[in-house]
XYZ file of C-alpha atoms in Angstrom:
179
model
C -11.773 -50.161 -8.007
C -12.870 -47.636 -5.475
C -15.831 -48.442 -3.375
C -18.883 -46.224 -3.509
C -18.049 -44.953 -0.010
C -14.527 -43.942 -1.077
C -15.871 -42.154 -4.140
C -18.476 -40.335 -2.058
C -15.813 -39.314 0.471
C -13.564 -38.021 -2.316
C -16.440 -36.061 -3.860
C -17.343 -34.607 -0.475
C -13.747 -33.547 0.159
C -13.555 -31.914 -3.285
C -16.840 -30.098 -2.645
C -15.612 -28.860 0.759
C -12.371 -27.601 -0.796
C -14.315 -25.838 -3.546
C -16.579 -24.239 -0.940
C -13.575 -23.021 1.084
C -12.031 -21.538 -2.058
C -15.301 -19.757 -2.860
C -15.398 -18.364 0.696
C -11.815 -17.058 0.326
C -12.718 -15.431 -2.987
C -15.793 -13.785 -1.447
C -13.706 -12.480 1.465
C -11.170 -11.057 -1.002
C -13.955 -9.378 -2.990
C -15.515 -7.895 0.165
C -12.139 -6.560 1.309
C -11.378 -5.062 -2.112
C -14.808 -3.401 -2.202
C -14.442 -2.014 1.322
C -10.963 -0.683 0.533
C -12.228 0.945 -2.684
C -15.200 2.516 -0.889
C -12.969 3.974 1.836
C -10.543 5.385 -0.749
C -13.441 6.958 -2.646
C -14.904 8.448 0.541
C -11.546 9.920 1.574
C -10.997 11.316 -1.915
C -14.441 12.932 -1.716
C -13.447 14.666 1.522
C -15.063 12.416 4.122
C -13.662 12.696 7.620
C -11.722 9.717 8.913
C -12.062 8.782 12.569
C -9.165 6.555 13.545
C -9.433 4.290 16.557
C -6.636 4.510 19.158
C -4.870 1.363 17.933
C -5.056 2.674 14.346
C -3.489 5.963 15.467
C -0.769 3.904 17.170
C -0.111 2.102 13.883
C 0.439 5.419 12.082
C 2.698 6.608 14.898
C 4.714 3.386 14.731
C 5.065 3.700 10.928
C 6.061 7.374 11.248
C 8.668 6.772 13.942
C 10.100 3.484 12.682
C 8.861 1.292 15.519
C 8.872 -1.968 13.570
C 8.038 -4.431 16.353
C 5.115 -2.325 17.578
C 3.707 -1.943 14.067
C 4.096 -5.655 13.385
C 1.914 -6.466 16.411
C -0.656 -3.820 15.469
C -0.989 -5.225 11.949
C -2.840 -8.188 13.448
C -5.749 -5.830 14.189
C -5.225 -3.002 11.666
C -5.791 -3.210 7.912
C -2.507 -2.869 6.031
C -4.072 -0.283 3.671
C -5.584 1.815 6.464
C -6.039 5.472 5.459
C -5.712 8.470 7.797
C -7.390 11.885 7.641
C -4.918 13.131 4.990
C -5.564 10.078 2.847
C -2.151 8.645 3.680
C -1.630 4.929 4.093
C 0.866 3.359 6.462
C 3.177 2.870 3.454
C 2.996 6.563 2.566
C 3.713 7.611 6.167
C 6.657 5.199 6.401
C 7.946 6.504 3.043
C 7.684 10.122 4.207
C 10.099 9.172 6.982
C 12.439 6.885 4.995
C 11.544 3.698 6.868
C 12.318 1.304 4.023
C 12.130 -1.829 6.174
C 8.624 -0.902 7.328
C 7.569 -0.164 3.739
C 8.861 -3.607 2.722
C 6.996 -5.299 5.577
C 3.759 -3.509 4.702
C 4.158 -4.357 1.012
C 4.822 -8.014 1.844
C 1.598 -8.035 3.858
C -0.406 -6.738 0.893
C 0.079 -2.987 1.230
C -0.649 -0.995 -1.932
C 2.369 0.962 -3.197
C 0.232 3.090 -5.514
C -2.397 4.553 -3.206
C -2.663 8.312 -3.637
C -3.477 10.596 -0.716
C -5.865 13.568 -0.894
C -3.220 15.580 -2.739
C -2.554 12.730 -5.161
C 0.868 11.964 -3.681
C 2.136 8.388 -3.546
C 4.908 6.815 -1.491
C 7.143 7.313 -4.531
C 6.341 11.037 -4.735
C 7.590 11.471 -1.161
C 10.651 9.238 -1.553
C 11.859 11.199 -4.576
C 10.887 14.632 -3.219
C 12.634 14.037 0.111
C 15.770 12.477 -1.398
C 15.306 8.931 -0.139
C 17.280 7.366 -2.989
C 17.340 3.739 -1.878
C 13.670 3.713 -0.934
C 12.685 5.317 -4.240
C 14.729 2.829 -6.253
C 13.216 -0.067 -4.295
C 9.673 1.222 -4.924
C 10.370 1.473 -8.664
C 11.865 -2.035 -8.631
C 8.660 -3.282 -6.986
C 6.624 -1.715 -9.816
C 5.296 1.345 -8.033
C 3.535 3.333 -10.759
C 5.776 6.212 -11.828
C 3.104 7.686 -14.109
C 0.606 8.673 -11.399
C 0.136 12.440 -11.179
C -0.700 14.424 -8.071
C -3.071 17.396 -7.782
C -0.328 19.600 -9.252
C -0.193 17.346 -12.341
C 3.286 16.176 -11.335
C 4.674 12.654 -11.441
C 7.038 11.337 -8.786
C 9.961 12.317 -11.030
C 8.867 15.951 -10.939
C 8.139 16.358 -7.224
C 5.289 17.308 -4.929
C 4.866 20.852 -6.255
C 6.871 23.558 -8.003
C 8.026 24.629 -4.540
C 9.015 21.050 -3.654
C 10.581 19.479 -6.750
C 12.098 16.013 -6.804
C 15.701 15.815 -5.641
C 18.478 16.096 -8.278
C 19.355 12.377 -8.131
C 15.926 11.620 -9.592
C 16.739 13.383 -12.857
C 20.032 11.447 -13.111
C 18.156 8.246 -12.337
C 15.665 8.897 -15.128
C 18.392 9.933 -17.591
C 20.212 6.657 -16.883
C 17.044 4.877 -17.993
C 16.334 3.238 -14.657
C 13.066 4.953 -13.918
C 10.295 2.324 -14.127
C 7.014 2.580 -16.037
């Protein structure tokens, strides 16, 4: 039989664990709300003022500087949005930096964020001919049904002037094209 002191200690530990879990859930809710509010503000045309270290993060994602970006992610939100509404994942995808996209995704980066024009990382991968990156994004359940401001999915391209690359049509015809 447990003593009253042991039972009280066990109850206290369980209560502390429950409190910590509630704190984590509240933090997650606050972060989700803040992320949603920023996305809505950017979509509505609000100006984004990036801090110098945030600008560095976009530069590192754009130019494939993995080690630099990894350090910056300690102080920069993984779903940070720039003035065009692009996330770090979108910028890395525009430049075919698959390893950076993977790192960002593994750290909680959203593959389906749409920029001000409605483009996703997948729109850019398929429009710019980044076959391996596009296939990886589809494999990781990037949403292939999202349409941009031109009412085009990633399989169709960015615009009539910038259609998806020919491999995309073959990929879809082979039945490998996601959702």
